[in-house]
Structures are given as structure tokens and as C-alpha cells.
Amino acid sequence: EAQVTQNPRYLITVTGKKLTVTCSQNMNHEYMSWYRQDPGLGLRQIYYSMNVEVTDKGDVPEGYKVSRKEKRNFPLILESPSPNQTSLYFCASREISANVLTFGAGSRLTVL
Amino acid sequence: GESVGLHLPTLSVQEGDNSIINCAYSNSASDYFIWYKQESGKGPQFIIDIRSNMDKRQGQRVTVLLNKTVKHLSLQIAATQPGDSAVYFCAERVSNTGNQFYFGTGTSLTVIP
């Protein structure tokens, strides 16, 4: 089944404890992206990648890092999480020439 | 970011009635629009899309209307079913931003049996 897989789905952590949210897609998509979803704000793009070793900032990149060493994986790294990063995170992918994104099921992160 | 908003945050309809969900956008350079459906605990899923050179596009039980004059699009769901209960949001592609998409905040649709 074609899908985007995120892990963990739920995580509670404490301020300053580094964490990584993994994202993997099995569709050979070039484009991958991370979003956060907060009440009343909709989906906001954190980082995106057009292909391996190519990453760019989205609208809200502060406090996040990403890497794209392999085409299928696009992990989101929070080096020192803070409570304002408590949110629902979505990873998504698409073919570079396409428009429609395939989203993962989401990762709900709580930073205490 | 771009301004993509929705007129109503919540909408309740009776099962079998038609639903209309609205979305306003602000950028004249937007050339493509997508409606997504997000069910509780799941990621957004594609419903229907429309290009800016079209006024209307129909799918299975869904129709999207685009009014470029007032920068407004709507999603119409015919014969709404309980399984249609979800958050719906529009996304616009702004052609002069490297084909990036900007998402609205969403309308929560509740179907009353």
C-alpha cells in the first residue's frame, strides 16, 4: 500500500530533550515536507525537500532541523524542544511534477 | 504566509442534505486549488482539485466552484452522509512561490443522522 509512515504517533517529552520524528514514504516521491497543525492556524510548512540532499525552510522553521540522506526518509529533528512546539505534525510527499500531497497519519507531540 | 481562510469554522447538516463549505483566498497569482478532507486521527486526504482556468469541477458527490473575480471557492457535497463528518480545508498553489501550497484553517463538518 502506498503510504507515508510517521513515528512516533504520540509523544510526551520535556523541554530540552532532543527528539526525532521519522517519516518514510514508499512511493519513490521526490518531494517531501513537514507541517505543523495548530488550532485556528491550519497547516503551516516547517521544512520541505525537493530531492535527496536538498532541503529548504518553510514558513515556520525555527527550532527544527531536517535531513534528506535517502529519498524515502525525511526525519524532523527537534534539538531542544520547547512547549511552543507542542503541536500535531504531519509529513507529506508527492512526485515533483504533481500537486497532490499524500499525508502521513500525524504525530502528536507534547512538550512539558 | 498567504491568507487562505474559511468563512465558517463549523457546519452541521442533516444526513441527506447538501453541504457547502466556503474558502476565500487573497493571492491573484494562485493558479491551482485543492480540497482536502481530514478525519479525526488521520492525515488530510485529497478530495478534488481545480485549476484557475476552470469555474467548476465535479467528482463523485462533490463539486468545487471557483470564482476568481471575488477569489472564492466552495466545496459542495451532495447527499451528505455520516462518513462525510470531518474537517475540510482548501489549499492554494501560488505560482510565483516555487509552486508551494498554502492551507486554510478548515471547517469542521458534522453530519446529524
mmCIF file of C-alpha atoms in Angstrom:
data_model
loop_
_atom_site.group_PDB
_atom_site.id
_atom_site.type_symbol
_atom_site.label_atom_id
_atom_site.label_comp_id
_atom_site.label_asym_id
_atom_site.label_seq_id
_atom_site.Cartn_x
_atom_site.Cartn_y
_atom_site.Cartn_z
ATOM 1 C CA GLU A 1 0.000 0.000 0.000
ATOM 2 C CA ALA A 2 1.281 3.432 -0.957
ATOM 3 C CA GLN A 3 1.716 5.418 2.220
ATOM 4 C CA VAL A 4 3.619 7.866 4.330
ATOM 5 C CA THR A 5 4.569 6.466 7.727
ATOM 6 C CA GLN A 6 5.360 8.641 10.716
ATOM 7 C CA ASN A 7 6.716 7.597 14.084
ATOM 8 C CA PRO A 8 6.007 8.051 16.877
ATOM 9 C CA ARG A 9 2.294 8.802 16.577
ATOM 10 C CA TYR A 10 2.174 10.204 20.087
ATOM 11 C CA LEU A 11 4.964 11.549 22.256
ATOM 12 C CA ILE A 12 5.168 13.425 25.517
ATOM 13 C CA THR A 13 8.576 14.847 26.313
ATOM 14 C CA VAL A 14 10.205 17.531 28.400
ATOM 15 C CA THR A 15 11.805 20.816 27.451
ATOM 16 C CA GLY A 16 15.293 20.435 26.052
ATOM 17 C CA LYS A 17 15.275 16.708 25.406
ATOM 18 C CA LYS A 18 16.218 16.136 21.787
ATOM 19 C CA LEU A 19 13.787 14.116 19.744
ATOM 20 C CA THR A 20 13.352 12.914 16.196
ATOM 21 C CA VAL A 21 10.121 12.218 14.369
ATOM 22 C CA THR A 22 10.710 9.840 11.499
ATOM 23 C CA CYS A 23 8.931 9.940 8.164
ATOM 24 C CA SER A 24 9.170 7.349 5.434
ATOM 25 C CA GLN A 25 7.353 7.021 2.100
ATOM 26 C CA ASN A 26 7.220 4.044 -0.235
ATOM 27 C CA MET A 27 6.110 5.844 -3.390
ATOM 28 C CA ASN A 28 9.526 6.987 -4.645
ATOM 29 C CA HIS A 29 8.399 10.600 -4.325
ATOM 30 C CA GLU A 30 10.986 13.300 -4.812
ATOM 31 C CA TYR A 31 9.206 15.951 -2.754
ATOM 32 C CA MET A 32 8.701 15.622 0.989
ATOM 33 C CA SER A 33 7.504 18.158 3.519
ATOM 34 C CA TRP A 34 6.755 18.670 7.201
ATOM 35 C CA TYR A 35 3.803 20.646 8.537
ATOM 36 C CA ARG A 36 2.515 21.521 11.937
ATOM 37 C CA GLN A 37 -1.170 21.928 12.631
ATOM 38 C CA ASP A 38 -2.390 24.133 15.439
ATOM 39 C CA PRO A 39 -5.965 25.145 16.328
ATOM 40 C CA GLY A 40 -7.116 28.134 14.319
ATOM 41 C CA LEU A 41 -3.921 28.259 12.286
ATOM 42 C CA GLY A 42 -4.237 25.419 9.846
ATOM 43 C CA LEU A 43 -1.284 23.610 8.341
ATOM 44 C CA ARG A 44 1.966 25.548 8.312
ATOM 45 C CA GLN A 45 5.004 24.319 6.481
ATOM 46 C CA ILE A 46 8.158 23.752 8.529
ATOM 47 C CA TYR A 47 10.649 22.400 6.004
ATOM 48 C CA TYR A 48 10.498 20.753 2.622
ATOM 49 C CA SER A 49 12.804 18.806 0.361
ATOM 50 C CA MET A 50 12.728 18.660 -3.413
ATOM 51 C CA ASN A 51 15.100 15.698 -3.565
ATOM 52 C CA VAL A 52 17.940 13.922 -1.770
ATOM 53 C CA GLU A 53 20.329 16.330 -0.033
ATOM 54 C CA VAL A 54 18.110 19.316 -0.947
ATOM 55 C CA THR A 55 16.141 20.950 1.873
ATOM 56 C CA ASP A 56 14.529 24.372 2.260
ATOM 57 C CA LYS A 57 12.832 26.323 5.004
ATOM 58 C CA GLY A 58 9.109 26.678 5.020
ATOM 59 C CA ASP A 59 7.111 29.282 6.889
ATOM 60 C CA VAL A 60 7.931 28.199 10.457
ATOM 61 C CA PRO A 61 11.393 26.543 10.501
ATOM 62 C CA GLU A 62 12.676 27.956 13.801
ATOM 63 C CA GLY A 63 13.589 25.241 16.303
ATOM 64 C CA TYR A 64 13.545 22.434 13.758
ATOM 65 C CA LYS A 65 16.064 20.628 11.594
ATOM 66 C CA VAL A 66 15.620 18.108 8.822
ATOM 67 C CA SER A 67 17.793 15.883 6.693
ATOM 68 C CA ARG A 68 17.270 14.045 3.419
ATOM 69 C CA LYS A 69 20.018 11.487 3.085
ATOM 70 C CA GLU A 70 17.761 8.971 1.372
ATOM 71 C CA LYS A 71 14.852 9.507 -0.966
ATOM 72 C CA ARG A 72 12.344 7.644 1.187
ATOM 73 C CA ASN A 73 13.179 9.221 4.568
ATOM 74 C CA PHE A 74 12.748 12.765 5.856
ATOM 75 C CA PRO A 75 13.186 12.948 9.635
ATOM 76 C CA LEU A 76 12.199 16.017 11.645
ATOM 77 C CA ILE A 77 14.608 16.850 14.446
ATOM 78 C CA LEU A 78 13.862 18.999 17.471
ATOM 79 C CA GLU A 79 17.271 19.638 19.039
ATOM 80 C CA SER A 80 15.913 21.363 22.136
ATOM 81 C CA PRO A 81 12.112 21.155 22.219
ATOM 82 C CA SER A 82 10.134 23.904 23.886
ATOM 83 C CA PRO A 83 6.462 23.994 24.955
ATOM 84 C CA ASN A 84 5.547 26.165 21.944
ATOM 85 C CA GLN A 85 6.430 23.190 19.750
ATOM 86 C CA THR A 86 3.543 21.238 21.214
ATOM 87 C CA SER A 87 1.531 20.503 18.105
ATOM 88 C CA LEU A 88 0.257 17.946 15.632
ATOM 89 C CA TYR A 89 2.864 17.252 12.978
ATOM 90 C CA PHE A 90 2.289 15.884 9.508
ATOM 91 C CA CYS A 91 4.745 14.585 6.979
ATOM 92 C CA ALA A 92 3.701 14.556 3.333
ATOM 93 C CA SER A 93 5.141 13.620 -0.029
ATOM 94 C CA ARG A 94 4.392 13.911 -3.737
ATOM 95 C CA GLU A 95 6.012 13.460 -7.097
ATOM 96 C CA ILE A 96 7.962 16.543 -8.062
ATOM 97 C CA SER A 97 5.696 17.175 -11.056
ATOM 98 C CA ALA A 98 2.468 16.512 -9.182
ATOM 99 C CA ASN A 99 0.410 18.721 -6.910
ATOM 100 C CA VAL A 100 -1.480 16.419 -4.603
ATOM 101 C CA LEU A 101 0.224 15.559 -1.350
ATOM 102 C CA THR A 102 -0.016 12.200 0.385
ATOM 103 C CA PHE A 103 -0.019 12.788 4.122
ATOM 104 C CA GLY A 104 1.028 10.612 6.994
ATOM 105 C CA ALA A 105 -1.368 9.960 9.875
ATOM 106 C CA GLY A 106 0.221 12.604 12.068
ATOM 107 C CA SER A 107 2.408 12.744 15.176
ATOM 108 C CA ARG A 108 1.013 14.440 18.239
ATOM 109 C CA LEU A 109 3.835 15.960 20.249
ATOM 110 C CA THR A 110 3.520 17.439 23.732
ATOM 111 C CA VAL A 111 6.452 19.279 25.248
ATOM 112 C CA LEU A 112 6.178 19.853 29.002
ATOM 113 C CA GLY B 1 2.400 33.187 4.584
ATOM 114 C CA GLU B 2 -0.544 33.565 2.294
ATOM 115 C CA SER B 3 -4.016 34.294 3.535
ATOM 116 C CA VAL B 4 -6.332 31.392 2.877
ATOM 117 C CA GLY B 5 -9.357 31.439 5.076
ATOM 118 C CA LEU B 6 -12.717 29.829 5.534
ATOM 119 C CA HIS B 7 -15.951 31.618 6.276
ATOM 120 C CA LEU B 8 -17.229 29.272 8.965
ATOM 121 C CA PRO B 9 -15.255 27.171 11.416
ATOM 122 C CA THR B 10 -18.116 24.681 11.963
ATOM 123 C CA LEU B 11 -21.025 23.418 9.929
ATOM 124 C CA SER B 12 -23.768 20.998 10.920
ATOM 125 C CA VAL B 13 -26.064 19.406 8.359
ATOM 126 C CA GLN B 14 -28.733 16.751 8.378
ATOM 127 C CA GLU B 15 -27.909 13.468 6.743
ATOM 128 C CA GLY B 16 -29.077 13.544 3.159
ATOM 129 C CA ASP B 17 -28.873 17.323 2.815
ATOM 130 C CA ASN B 18 -26.306 19.084 0.668
ATOM 131 C CA SER B 19 -23.302 20.751 2.315
ATOM 132 C CA ILE B 20 -21.498 23.841 1.124
ATOM 133 C CA ILE B 21 -18.092 24.734 2.529
ATOM 134 C CA ASN B 22 -16.514 28.016 1.509
ATOM 135 C CA CYS B 23 -12.952 29.240 1.173
ATOM 136 C CA ALA B 24 -11.546 32.667 0.387
ATOM 137 C CA TYR B 25 -8.081 33.308 -0.946
ATOM 138 C CA SER B 26 -6.166 36.510 -1.364
ATOM 139 C CA ASN B 27 -3.434 35.962 -3.949
ATOM 140 C CA SER B 28 -4.164 36.702 -7.586
ATOM 141 C CA ALA B 29 -1.182 34.549 -8.544
ATOM 142 C CA SER B 30 -2.865 31.414 -7.195
ATOM 143 C CA ASP B 31 -3.405 29.086 -10.114
ATOM 144 C CA TYR B 32 -4.467 25.796 -8.596
ATOM 145 C CA PHE B 33 -6.600 24.737 -5.652
ATOM 146 C CA ILE B 34 -7.143 21.526 -3.747
ATOM 147 C CA TRP B 35 -9.747 20.488 -1.205
ATOM 148 C CA TYR B 36 -8.631 18.075 1.483
ATOM 149 C CA LYS B 37 -10.672 16.081 3.994
ATOM 150 C CA GLN B 38 -9.229 15.317 7.402
ATOM 151 C CA GLU B 39 -10.974 12.739 9.540
ATOM 152 C CA SER B 40 -10.314 12.536 13.244
ATOM 153 C CA GLY B 41 -6.945 10.951 13.969
ATOM 154 C CA LYS B 42 -5.915 10.834 10.336
ATOM 155 C CA GLY B 43 -3.923 12.867 7.900
ATOM 156 C CA PRO B 44 -5.564 15.038 5.237
ATOM 157 C CA GLN B 45 -6.759 13.256 2.128
ATOM 158 C CA PHE B 46 -7.293 14.656 -1.344
ATOM 159 C CA ILE B 47 -10.892 15.177 -2.385
ATOM 160 C CA ILE B 48 -10.903 17.261 -5.544
ATOM 161 C CA ASP B 49 -8.852 19.912 -7.284
ATOM 162 C CA ILE B 50 -9.435 22.707 -9.759
ATOM 163 C CA ARG B 51 -7.216 24.854 -11.929
ATOM 164 C CA SER B 52 -7.680 28.568 -12.194
ATOM 165 C CA ASN B 53 -8.757 28.314 -15.843
ATOM 166 C CA MET B 54 -11.862 26.421 -14.729
ATOM 167 C CA ASP B 55 -15.021 27.551 -12.928
ATOM 168 C CA LYS B 56 -16.391 24.215 -11.893
ATOM 169 C CA ARG B 57 -15.273 20.643 -11.471
ATOM 170 C CA GLN B 58 -17.316 17.672 -10.417
ATOM 171 C CA GLY B 59 -16.380 14.463 -8.740
ATOM 172 C CA GLN B 60 -18.328 11.738 -7.062
ATOM 173 C CA ARG B 61 -20.882 13.596 -4.888
ATOM 174 C CA VAL B 62 -18.565 16.597 -4.707
ATOM 175 C CA THR B 63 -18.366 19.741 -6.779
ATOM 176 C CA VAL B 64 -15.874 22.559 -6.494
ATOM 177 C CA LEU B 65 -16.758 26.027 -7.747
ATOM 178 C CA LEU B 66 -14.177 28.725 -8.332
ATOM 179 C CA ASN B 67 -14.972 32.417 -8.594
ATOM 180 C CA LYS B 68 -11.779 34.216 -9.495
ATOM 181 C CA THR B 69 -13.441 37.608 -9.533
ATOM 182 C CA VAL B 70 -14.015 37.523 -5.784
ATOM 183 C CA LYS B 71 -11.259 34.998 -5.016
ATOM 184 C CA HIS B 72 -13.635 32.454 -3.598
ATOM 185 C CA LEU B 73 -14.054 28.730 -3.936
ATOM 186 C CA SER B 74 -16.572 26.365 -2.485
ATOM 187 C CA LEU B 75 -16.929 22.653 -1.963
ATOM 188 C CA GLN B 76 -20.382 21.204 -2.365
ATOM 189 C CA ILE B 77 -21.134 17.742 -1.031
ATOM 190 C CA ALA B 78 -24.346 16.188 -2.286
ATOM 191 C CA ALA B 79 -26.494 13.959 -0.084
ATOM 192 C CA THR B 80 -24.194 14.311 2.894
ATOM 193 C CA GLN B 81 -23.539 11.087 4.796
ATOM 194 C CA PRO B 82 -22.254 10.441 8.335
ATOM 195 C CA GLY B 83 -18.926 9.386 6.827
ATOM 196 C CA ASP B 84 -18.525 12.909 5.489
ATOM 197 C CA SER B 85 -18.068 14.242 9.023
ATOM 198 C CA ALA B 86 -14.549 15.666 9.053
ATOM 199 C CA VAL B 87 -12.559 18.863 8.785
ATOM 200 C CA TYR B 88 -12.353 20.223 5.256
ATOM 201 C CA PHE B 89 -9.783 22.733 4.143
ATOM 202 C CA CYS B 90 -8.654 24.273 0.937
ATOM 203 C CA ALA B 91 -5.118 24.727 -0.270
ATOM 204 C CA GLU B 92 -3.926 27.205 -2.859
ATOM 205 C CA ARG B 93 -0.841 26.996 -5.012
ATOM 206 C CA VAL B 94 0.775 30.344 -5.573
ATOM 207 C CA SER B 95 2.559 30.192 -8.890
ATOM 208 C CA ASN B 96 5.274 32.727 -8.069
ATOM 209 C CA THR B 97 6.456 30.939 -4.912
ATOM 210 C CA GLY B 98 8.001 27.833 -6.437
ATOM 211 C CA ASN B 99 4.673 26.020 -6.513
ATOM 212 C CA GLN B 100 4.267 25.987 -2.780
ATOM 213 C CA PHE B 101 0.863 25.415 -1.255
ATOM 214 C CA TYR B 102 -0.820 27.393 1.484
ATOM 215 C CA PHE B 103 -3.565 25.875 3.564
ATOM 216 C CA GLY B 104 -6.724 27.295 5.094
ATOM 217 C CA THR B 105 -7.711 26.742 8.703
ATOM 218 C CA GLY B 106 -10.534 24.338 7.965
ATOM 219 C CA THR B 107 -14.255 23.897 8.505
ATOM 220 C CA SER B 108 -15.466 21.133 10.756
ATOM 221 C CA LEU B 109 -18.464 19.403 9.184
ATOM 222 C CA THR B 110 -20.785 17.418 11.428
ATOM 223 C CA VAL B 111 -23.477 15.284 9.845
ATOM 224 C CA ILE B 112 -26.508 14.741 12.038
ATOM 225 C CA PRO B 113 -28.137 11.328 11.480
#
